[in-house]
CSV table of C-alpha atoms in Angstrom, one decimal:
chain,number,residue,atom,x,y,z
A,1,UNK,CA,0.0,0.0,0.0
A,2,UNK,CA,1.8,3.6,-1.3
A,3,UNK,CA,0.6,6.8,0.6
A,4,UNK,CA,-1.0,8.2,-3.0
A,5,UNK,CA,-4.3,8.7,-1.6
A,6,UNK,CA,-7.1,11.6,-0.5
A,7,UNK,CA,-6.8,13.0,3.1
A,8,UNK,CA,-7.9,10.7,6.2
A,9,UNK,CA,-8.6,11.0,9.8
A,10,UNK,CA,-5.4,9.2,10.2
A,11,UNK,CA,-2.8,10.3,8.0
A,12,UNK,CA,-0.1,6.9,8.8
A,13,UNK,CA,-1.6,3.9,9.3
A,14,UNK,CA,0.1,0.4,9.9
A,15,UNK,CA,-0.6,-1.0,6.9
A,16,UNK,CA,1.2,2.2,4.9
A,17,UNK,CA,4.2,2.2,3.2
A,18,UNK,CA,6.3,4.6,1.6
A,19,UNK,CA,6.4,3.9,-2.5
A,20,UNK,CA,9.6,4.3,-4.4
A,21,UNK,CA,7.6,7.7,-6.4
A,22,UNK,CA,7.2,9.0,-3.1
A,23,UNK,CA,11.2,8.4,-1.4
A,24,UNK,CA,12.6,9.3,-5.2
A,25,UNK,CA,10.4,12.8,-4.8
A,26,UNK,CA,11.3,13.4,-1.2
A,27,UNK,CA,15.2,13.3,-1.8
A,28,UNK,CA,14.8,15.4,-4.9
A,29,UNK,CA,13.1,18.3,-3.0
A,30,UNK,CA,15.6,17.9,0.2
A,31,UNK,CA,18.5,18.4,-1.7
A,32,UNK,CA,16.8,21.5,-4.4
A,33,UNK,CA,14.2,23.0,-2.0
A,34,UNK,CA,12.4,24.3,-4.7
A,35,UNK,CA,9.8,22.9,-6.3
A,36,UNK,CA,9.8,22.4,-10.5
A,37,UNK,CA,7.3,20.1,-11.8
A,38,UNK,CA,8.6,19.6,-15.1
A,39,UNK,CA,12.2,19.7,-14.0
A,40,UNK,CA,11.2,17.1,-11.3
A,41,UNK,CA,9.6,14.6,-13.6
A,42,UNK,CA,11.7,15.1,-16.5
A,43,UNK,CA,14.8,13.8,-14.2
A,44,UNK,CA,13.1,11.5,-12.1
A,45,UNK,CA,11.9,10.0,-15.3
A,46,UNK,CA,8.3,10.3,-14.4
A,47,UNK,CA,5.2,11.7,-15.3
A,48,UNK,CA,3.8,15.2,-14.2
A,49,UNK,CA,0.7,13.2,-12.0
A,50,UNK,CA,2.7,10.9,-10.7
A,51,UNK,CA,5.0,13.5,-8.9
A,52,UNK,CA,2.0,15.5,-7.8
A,53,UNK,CA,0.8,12.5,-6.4
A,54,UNK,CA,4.3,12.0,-4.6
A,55,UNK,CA,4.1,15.3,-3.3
A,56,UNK,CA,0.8,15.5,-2.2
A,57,UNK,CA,1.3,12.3,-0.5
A,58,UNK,CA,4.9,13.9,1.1
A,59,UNK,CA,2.9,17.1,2.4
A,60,UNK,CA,-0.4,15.0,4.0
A,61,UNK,CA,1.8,12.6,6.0
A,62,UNK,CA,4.3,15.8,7.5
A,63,UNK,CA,7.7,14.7,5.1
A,64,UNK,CA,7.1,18.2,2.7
A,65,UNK,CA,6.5,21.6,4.1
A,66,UNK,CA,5.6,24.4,2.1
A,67,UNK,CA,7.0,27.8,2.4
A,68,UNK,CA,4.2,30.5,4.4
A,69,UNK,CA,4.6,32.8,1.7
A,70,UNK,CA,5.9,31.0,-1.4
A,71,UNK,CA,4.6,27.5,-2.8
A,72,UNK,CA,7.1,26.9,-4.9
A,73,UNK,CA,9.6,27.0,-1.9
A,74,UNK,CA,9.2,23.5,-0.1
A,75,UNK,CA,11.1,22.5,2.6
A,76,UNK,CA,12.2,18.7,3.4
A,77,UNK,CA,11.1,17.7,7.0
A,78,UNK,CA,13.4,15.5,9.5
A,79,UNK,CA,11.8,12.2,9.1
A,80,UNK,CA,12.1,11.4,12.7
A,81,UNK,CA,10.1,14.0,13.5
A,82,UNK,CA,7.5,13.3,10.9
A,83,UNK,CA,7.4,9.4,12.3
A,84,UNK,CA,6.1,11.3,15.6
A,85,UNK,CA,3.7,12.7,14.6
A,86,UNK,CA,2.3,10.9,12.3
A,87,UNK,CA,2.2,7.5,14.3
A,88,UNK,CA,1.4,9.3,17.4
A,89,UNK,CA,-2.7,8.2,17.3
A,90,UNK,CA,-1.4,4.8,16.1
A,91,UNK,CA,1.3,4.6,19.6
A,92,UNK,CA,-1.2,6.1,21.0
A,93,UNK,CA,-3.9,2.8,20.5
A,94,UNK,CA,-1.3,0.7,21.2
A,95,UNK,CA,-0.9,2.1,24.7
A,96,UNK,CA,-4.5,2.1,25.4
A,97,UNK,CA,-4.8,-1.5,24.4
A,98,UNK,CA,-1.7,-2.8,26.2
A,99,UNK,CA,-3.1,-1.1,29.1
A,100,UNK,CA,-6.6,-3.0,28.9
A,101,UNK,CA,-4.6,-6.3,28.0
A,102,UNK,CA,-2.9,-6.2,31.1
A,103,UNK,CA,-5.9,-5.6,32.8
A,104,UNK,CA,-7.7,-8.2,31.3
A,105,UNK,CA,-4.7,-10.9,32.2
A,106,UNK,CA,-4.9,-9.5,35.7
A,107,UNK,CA,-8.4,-10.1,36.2
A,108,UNK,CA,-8.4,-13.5,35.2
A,109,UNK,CA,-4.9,-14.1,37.2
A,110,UNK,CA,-7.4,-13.5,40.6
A,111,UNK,CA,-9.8,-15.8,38.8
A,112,UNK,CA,-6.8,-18.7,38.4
A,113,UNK,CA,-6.0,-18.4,41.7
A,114,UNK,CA,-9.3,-19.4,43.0
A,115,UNK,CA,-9.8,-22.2,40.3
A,116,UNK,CA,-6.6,-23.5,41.6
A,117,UNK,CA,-7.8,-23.1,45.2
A,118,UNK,CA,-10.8,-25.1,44.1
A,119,UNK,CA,-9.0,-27.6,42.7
A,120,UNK,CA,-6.8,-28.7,45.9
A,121,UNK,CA,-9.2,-28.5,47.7
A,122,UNK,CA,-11.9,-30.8,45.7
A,123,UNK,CA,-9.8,-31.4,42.9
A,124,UNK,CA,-11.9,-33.1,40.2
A,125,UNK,CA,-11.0,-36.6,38.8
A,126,UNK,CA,-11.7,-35.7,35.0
A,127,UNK,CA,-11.9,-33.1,33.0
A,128,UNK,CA,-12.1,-32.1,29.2
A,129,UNK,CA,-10.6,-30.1,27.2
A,130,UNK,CA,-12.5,-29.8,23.8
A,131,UNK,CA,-9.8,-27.1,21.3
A,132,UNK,CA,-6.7,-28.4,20.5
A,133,UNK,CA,-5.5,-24.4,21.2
A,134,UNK,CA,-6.4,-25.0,24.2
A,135,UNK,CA,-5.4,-28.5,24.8
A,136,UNK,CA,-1.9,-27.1,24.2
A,137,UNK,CA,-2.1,-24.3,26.5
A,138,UNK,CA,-2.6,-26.9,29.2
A,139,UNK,CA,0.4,-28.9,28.5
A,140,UNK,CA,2.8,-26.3,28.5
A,141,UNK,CA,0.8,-24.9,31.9
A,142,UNK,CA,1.6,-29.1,33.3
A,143,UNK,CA,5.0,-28.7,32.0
A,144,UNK,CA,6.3,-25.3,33.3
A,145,UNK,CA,4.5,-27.0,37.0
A,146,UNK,CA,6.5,-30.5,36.4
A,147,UNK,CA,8.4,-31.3,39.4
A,148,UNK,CA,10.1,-34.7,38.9
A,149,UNK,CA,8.6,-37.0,36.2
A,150,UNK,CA,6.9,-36.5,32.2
A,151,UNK,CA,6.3,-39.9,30.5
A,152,UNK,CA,4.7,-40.0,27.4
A,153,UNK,CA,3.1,-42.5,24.9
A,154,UNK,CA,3.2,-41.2,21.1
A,155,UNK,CA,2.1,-43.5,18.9
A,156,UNK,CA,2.8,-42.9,15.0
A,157,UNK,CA,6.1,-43.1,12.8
A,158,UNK,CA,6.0,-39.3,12.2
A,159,UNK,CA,5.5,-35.9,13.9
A,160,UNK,CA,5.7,-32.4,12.5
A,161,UNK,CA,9.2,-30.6,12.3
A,162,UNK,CA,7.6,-27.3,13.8
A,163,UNK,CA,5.8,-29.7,16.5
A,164,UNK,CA,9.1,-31.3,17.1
A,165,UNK,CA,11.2,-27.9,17.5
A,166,UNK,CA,8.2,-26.6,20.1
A,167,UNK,CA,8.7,-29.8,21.8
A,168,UNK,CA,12.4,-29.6,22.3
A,169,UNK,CA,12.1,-26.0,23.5
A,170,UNK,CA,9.6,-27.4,26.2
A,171,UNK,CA,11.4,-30.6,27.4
A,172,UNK,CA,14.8,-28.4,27.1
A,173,UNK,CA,13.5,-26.2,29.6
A,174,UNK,CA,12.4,-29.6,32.0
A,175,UNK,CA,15.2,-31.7,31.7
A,176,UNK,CA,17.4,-28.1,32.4
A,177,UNK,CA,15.5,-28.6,36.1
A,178,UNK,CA,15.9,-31.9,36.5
A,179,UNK,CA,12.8,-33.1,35.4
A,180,UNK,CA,13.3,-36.8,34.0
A,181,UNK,CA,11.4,-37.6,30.9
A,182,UNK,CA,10.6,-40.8,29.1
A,183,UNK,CA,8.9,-41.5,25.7
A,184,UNK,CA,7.5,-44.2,23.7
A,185,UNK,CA,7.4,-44.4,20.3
A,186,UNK,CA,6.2,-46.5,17.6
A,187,UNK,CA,9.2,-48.8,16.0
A,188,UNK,CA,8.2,-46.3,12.7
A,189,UNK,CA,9.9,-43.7,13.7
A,190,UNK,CA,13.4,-44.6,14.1
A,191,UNK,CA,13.0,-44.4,9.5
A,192,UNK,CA,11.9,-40.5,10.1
A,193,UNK,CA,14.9,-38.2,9.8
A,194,UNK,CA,13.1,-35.8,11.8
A,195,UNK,CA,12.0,-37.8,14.8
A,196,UNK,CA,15.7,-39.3,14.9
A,197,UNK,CA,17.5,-35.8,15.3
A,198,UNK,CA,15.0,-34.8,17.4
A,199,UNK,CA,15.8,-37.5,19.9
A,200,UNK,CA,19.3,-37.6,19.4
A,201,UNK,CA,19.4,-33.5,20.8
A,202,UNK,CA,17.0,-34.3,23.4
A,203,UNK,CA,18.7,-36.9,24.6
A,204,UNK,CA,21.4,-35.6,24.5
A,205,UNK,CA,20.4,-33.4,27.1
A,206,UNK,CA,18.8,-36.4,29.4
A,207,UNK,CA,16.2,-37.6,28.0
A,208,UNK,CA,15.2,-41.8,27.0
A,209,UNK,CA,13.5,-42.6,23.9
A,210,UNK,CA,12.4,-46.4,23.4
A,211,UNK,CA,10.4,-47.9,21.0
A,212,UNK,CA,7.9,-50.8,20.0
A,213,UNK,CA,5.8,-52.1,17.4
A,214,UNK,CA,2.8,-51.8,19.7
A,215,UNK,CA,1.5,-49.4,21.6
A,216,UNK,CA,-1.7,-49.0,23.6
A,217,UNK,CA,-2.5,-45.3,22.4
A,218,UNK,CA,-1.5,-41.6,23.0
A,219,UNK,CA,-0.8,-39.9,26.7
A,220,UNK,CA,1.5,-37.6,28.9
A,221,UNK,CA,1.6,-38.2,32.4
A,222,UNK,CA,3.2,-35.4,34.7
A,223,UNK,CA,4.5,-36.2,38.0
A,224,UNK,CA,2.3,-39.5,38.3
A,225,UNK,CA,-0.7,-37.0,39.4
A,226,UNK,CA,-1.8,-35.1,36.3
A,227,UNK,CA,-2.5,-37.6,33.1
A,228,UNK,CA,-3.3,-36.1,29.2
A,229,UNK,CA,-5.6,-38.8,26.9
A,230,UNK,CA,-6.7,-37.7,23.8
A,231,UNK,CA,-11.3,-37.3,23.0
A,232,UNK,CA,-12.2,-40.6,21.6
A,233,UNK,CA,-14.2,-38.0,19.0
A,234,UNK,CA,-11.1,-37.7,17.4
A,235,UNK,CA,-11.8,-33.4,17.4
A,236,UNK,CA,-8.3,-33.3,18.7
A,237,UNK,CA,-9.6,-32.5,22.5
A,238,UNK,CA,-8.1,-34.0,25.2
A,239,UNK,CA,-9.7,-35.7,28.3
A,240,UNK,CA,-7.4,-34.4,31.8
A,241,UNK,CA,-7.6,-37.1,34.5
A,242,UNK,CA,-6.7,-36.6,37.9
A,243,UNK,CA,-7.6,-39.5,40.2
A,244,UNK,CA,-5.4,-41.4,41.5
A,245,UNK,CA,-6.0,-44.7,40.8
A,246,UNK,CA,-7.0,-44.3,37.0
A,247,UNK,CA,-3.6,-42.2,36.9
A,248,UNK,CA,-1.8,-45.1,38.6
A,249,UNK,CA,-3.2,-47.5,36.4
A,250,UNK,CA,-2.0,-45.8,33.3
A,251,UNK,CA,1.7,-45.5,34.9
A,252,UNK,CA,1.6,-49.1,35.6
A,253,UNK,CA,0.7,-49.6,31.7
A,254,UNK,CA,3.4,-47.2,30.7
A,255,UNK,CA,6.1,-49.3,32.9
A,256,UNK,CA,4.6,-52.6,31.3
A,257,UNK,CA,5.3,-51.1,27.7
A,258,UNK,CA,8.8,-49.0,28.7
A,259,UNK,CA,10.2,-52.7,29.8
A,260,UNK,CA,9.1,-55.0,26.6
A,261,UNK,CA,10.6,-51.5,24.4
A,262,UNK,CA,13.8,-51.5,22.6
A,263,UNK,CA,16.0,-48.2,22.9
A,264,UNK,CA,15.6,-45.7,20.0
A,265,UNK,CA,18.3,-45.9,17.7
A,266,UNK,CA,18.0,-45.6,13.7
A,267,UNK,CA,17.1,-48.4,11.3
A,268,UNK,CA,20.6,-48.0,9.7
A,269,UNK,CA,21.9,-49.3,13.3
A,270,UNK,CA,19.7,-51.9,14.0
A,271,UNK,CA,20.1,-53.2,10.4
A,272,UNK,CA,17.2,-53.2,8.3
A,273,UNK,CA,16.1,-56.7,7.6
A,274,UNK,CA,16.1,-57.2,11.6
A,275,UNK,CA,14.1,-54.0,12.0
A,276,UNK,CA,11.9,-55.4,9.1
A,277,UNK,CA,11.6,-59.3,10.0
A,278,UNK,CA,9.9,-58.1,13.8
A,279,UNK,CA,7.6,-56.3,12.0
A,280,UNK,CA,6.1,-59.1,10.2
A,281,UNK,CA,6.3,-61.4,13.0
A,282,UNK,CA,4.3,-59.0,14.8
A,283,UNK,CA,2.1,-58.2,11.8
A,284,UNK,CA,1.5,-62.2,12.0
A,285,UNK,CA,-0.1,-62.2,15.3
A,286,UNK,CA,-2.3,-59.5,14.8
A,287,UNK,CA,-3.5,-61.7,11.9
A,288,UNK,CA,-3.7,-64.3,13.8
A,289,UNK,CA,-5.9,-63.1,16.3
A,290,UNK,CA,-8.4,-61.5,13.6
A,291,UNK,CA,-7.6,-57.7,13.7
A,292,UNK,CA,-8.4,-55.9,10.9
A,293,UNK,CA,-6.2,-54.2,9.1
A,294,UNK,CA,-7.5,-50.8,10.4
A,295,UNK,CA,-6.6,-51.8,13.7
A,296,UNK,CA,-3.2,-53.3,12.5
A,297,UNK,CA,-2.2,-49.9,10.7
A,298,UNK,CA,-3.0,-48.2,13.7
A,299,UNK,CA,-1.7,-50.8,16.3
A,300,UNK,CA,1.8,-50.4,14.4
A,301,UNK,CA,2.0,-46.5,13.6
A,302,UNK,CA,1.6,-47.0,9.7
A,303,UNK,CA,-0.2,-45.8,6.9
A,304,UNK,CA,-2.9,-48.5,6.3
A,305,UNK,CA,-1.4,-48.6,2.1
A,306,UNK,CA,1.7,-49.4,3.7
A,307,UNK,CA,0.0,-51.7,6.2
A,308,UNK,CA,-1.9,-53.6,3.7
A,309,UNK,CA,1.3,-53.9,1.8
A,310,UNK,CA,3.0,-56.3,4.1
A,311,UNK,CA,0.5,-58.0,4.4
A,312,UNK,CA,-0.2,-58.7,1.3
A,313,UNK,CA,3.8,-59.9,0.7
A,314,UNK,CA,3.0,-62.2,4.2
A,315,UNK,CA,0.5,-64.0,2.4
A,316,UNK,CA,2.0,-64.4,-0.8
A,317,UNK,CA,4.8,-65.7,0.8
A,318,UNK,CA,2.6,-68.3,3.1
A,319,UNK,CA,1.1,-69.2,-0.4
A,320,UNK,CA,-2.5,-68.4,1.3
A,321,UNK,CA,-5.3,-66.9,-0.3
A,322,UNK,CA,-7.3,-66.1,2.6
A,323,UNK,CA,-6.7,-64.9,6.0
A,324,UNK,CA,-8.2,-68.5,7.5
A,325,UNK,CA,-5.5,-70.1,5.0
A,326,UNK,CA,-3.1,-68.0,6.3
A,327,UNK,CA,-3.5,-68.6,9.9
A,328,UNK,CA,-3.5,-72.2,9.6
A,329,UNK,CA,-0.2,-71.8,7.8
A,330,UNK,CA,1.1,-70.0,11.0
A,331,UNK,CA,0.0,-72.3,13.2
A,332,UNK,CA,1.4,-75.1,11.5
A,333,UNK,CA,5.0,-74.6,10.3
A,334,UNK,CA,5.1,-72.7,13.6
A,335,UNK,CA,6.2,-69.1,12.1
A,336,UNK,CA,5.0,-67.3,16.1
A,337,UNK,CA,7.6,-69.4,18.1
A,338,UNK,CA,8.6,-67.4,21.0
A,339,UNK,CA,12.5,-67.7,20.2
A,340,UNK,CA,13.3,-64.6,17.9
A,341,UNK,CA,16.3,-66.8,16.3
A,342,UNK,CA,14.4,-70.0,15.6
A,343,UNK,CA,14.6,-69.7,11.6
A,344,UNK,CA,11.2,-70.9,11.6
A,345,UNK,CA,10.2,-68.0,12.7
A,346,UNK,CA,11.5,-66.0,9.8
A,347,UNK,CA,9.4,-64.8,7.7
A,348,UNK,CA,10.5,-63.1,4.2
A,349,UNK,CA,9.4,-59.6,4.5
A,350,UNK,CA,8.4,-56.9,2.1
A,351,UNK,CA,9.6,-53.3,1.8
């Protein structure tokens, strides 16, 4: 937006820029001081309206001054002195607005302070949170209040660069007072390039990464008191549950998981046809037990193409045609032995 426009209440707003007419017009007239509208145009190598333009833009917002007794005389104004004035109304809003902001933030301080009063004194074992703006404000509110203790389940084989870097700030800033964290992830994400730097710098600075091929779903759990589940609407809500034996419980769970886990480490270092020969054993017991591929995909952190991809290579290599014919070829060359290094276990996997 230039400045070439009629007179208005305000004669700078925010949105206002200065066009290159307008600072090529300005200079001229601060070095000549006298104003030549053919002379002006004819080595500024523009038209006669576009310089009046220029200059009436110059005089509205305070740059130009005209001479009391001459208008061809125009003097160039210090633009310091023209920002003040000219944004003064605009500093001016911004002062009254900063000053009802803070009032507003104070006013609902006093109202914190008796919600949290409340709260310890009935404190109430469930609570939701239906925005995910605000689902986030709540973390970071449990976070900067950790004490001891953040463990966390997140399921899936990828997560958001900007998600990860706002994470790091906030674990940074935990593990810096000795708050010890732990997280599960899905076996998937030891392929993403993201996910692996961003748990090689956090832990780096304290923190433990495992991972499995299973996990039982999404949570944070701060301090063993103060436990995160996402809605079941899938609206990206989240469900707060303080009572302490439903918290328990979920700790317990976590514990149960964080044991059978393998330390996070890339699928270059693991080697992938290791990495990839679990993954169809444990695709092969989900078969066997009838989950749906749905449930598989989202049991194991994967797409459910990439899901039904393996599973279609499983079965090709069994030779069955069916999941029934499948199964029974499990069950009878044996392929779910518990011994990891049995080679009848092995089972040729897909990409």
């Amino acid at each position: 937006m230039t400045l070439r426009q009629e007179a208005k209440s305000q004669p700078f707003g925010v949105g206002d820029r200065l066009g290159a007419e307008e600072v090529a017009v300005y200079r001229w007239l601060a070095l000549r001081r006298q104003f030549d509208l053919s002379r002006m145009a004819a080595e500024l190598a523009l038209d006669e309206a576009t310089v009046t333009r220029a200059v009436d833009a110059l005089l509205q917002v305070g740059l130009l001054q005209r001479h009391a007794e001459d208008d061809q005389v125009m003097r160039a104004v210090d633009p310091h002195l023209a920002a003040a004035v000219a944004t003064a109304p605009l500093e001016r809003a911004i002062r009254e607005q900063q000053i009802s902001l803070r009032a507003f933030r104070d006013q609902f301080a006093q109202l914190s302070s008796h919600y949290e009063e409340a709260q310890r004194a009935t404190p109430a074992p469930l609570d939701t949170i239906p925005a995910l703006t605000e689902v986030r404000v709540a973390l970071d509110r449990a976070a900067e209040l950790c004490r001891e203790e953040m463990i966390t389940v997140q399921p899936g084989g990828t997560r958001a660069p900007e998600v990860l870097k706002d994470a790091l700030a906030r674990d940074g800033e935990m593990l810096a007072r000795g708050v010890r964290i732990r997280t599960l992830y899905h076996h998937t994400a030891r392929f993403n390039s993201p996910s692996q730097a961003y748990v090689a710098m956090a832990t780096a600075l304290g923190a433990e990464y495992r991972t499995a091929h299973q996990l039982f779903g999404r949570m944070i759990v701060f301090d063993r008191e103060l436990a995160f589940l996402p809605d079941h609407k899938g609206t990206w809500g989240a469900v707060v549950i303080r009572e302490p034996s439903v918290v328990h419980f979920l700790c317990e769970l976590f514990e149960h998981a964080w044991t059978e886990a393998q330390p996070f480490s890339d699928a270059a270092t693991d080697g992938l046809e290791a990495v990839a020969k679990d993954l169809d054993r444990t695709i092969l017991r989900l078969l066997a037990t009838g989950r749906k591929d749905e449930t598989i995909a989202r049991r194991l952190g994967m797409s459910l193409r990439t899901t039904r991809k393996h599973i279609a290579d499983i079965m090709q290599t069994l030779g069955a045609e069916s999941r029934f014919q499948a199964g029974f070829a499990v069950a009878t060359r044996g392929l779910l032995g518990d011994d990891p290094d049995d080679e009848s276990a092995d089972v040729p996997h897909g990409e």
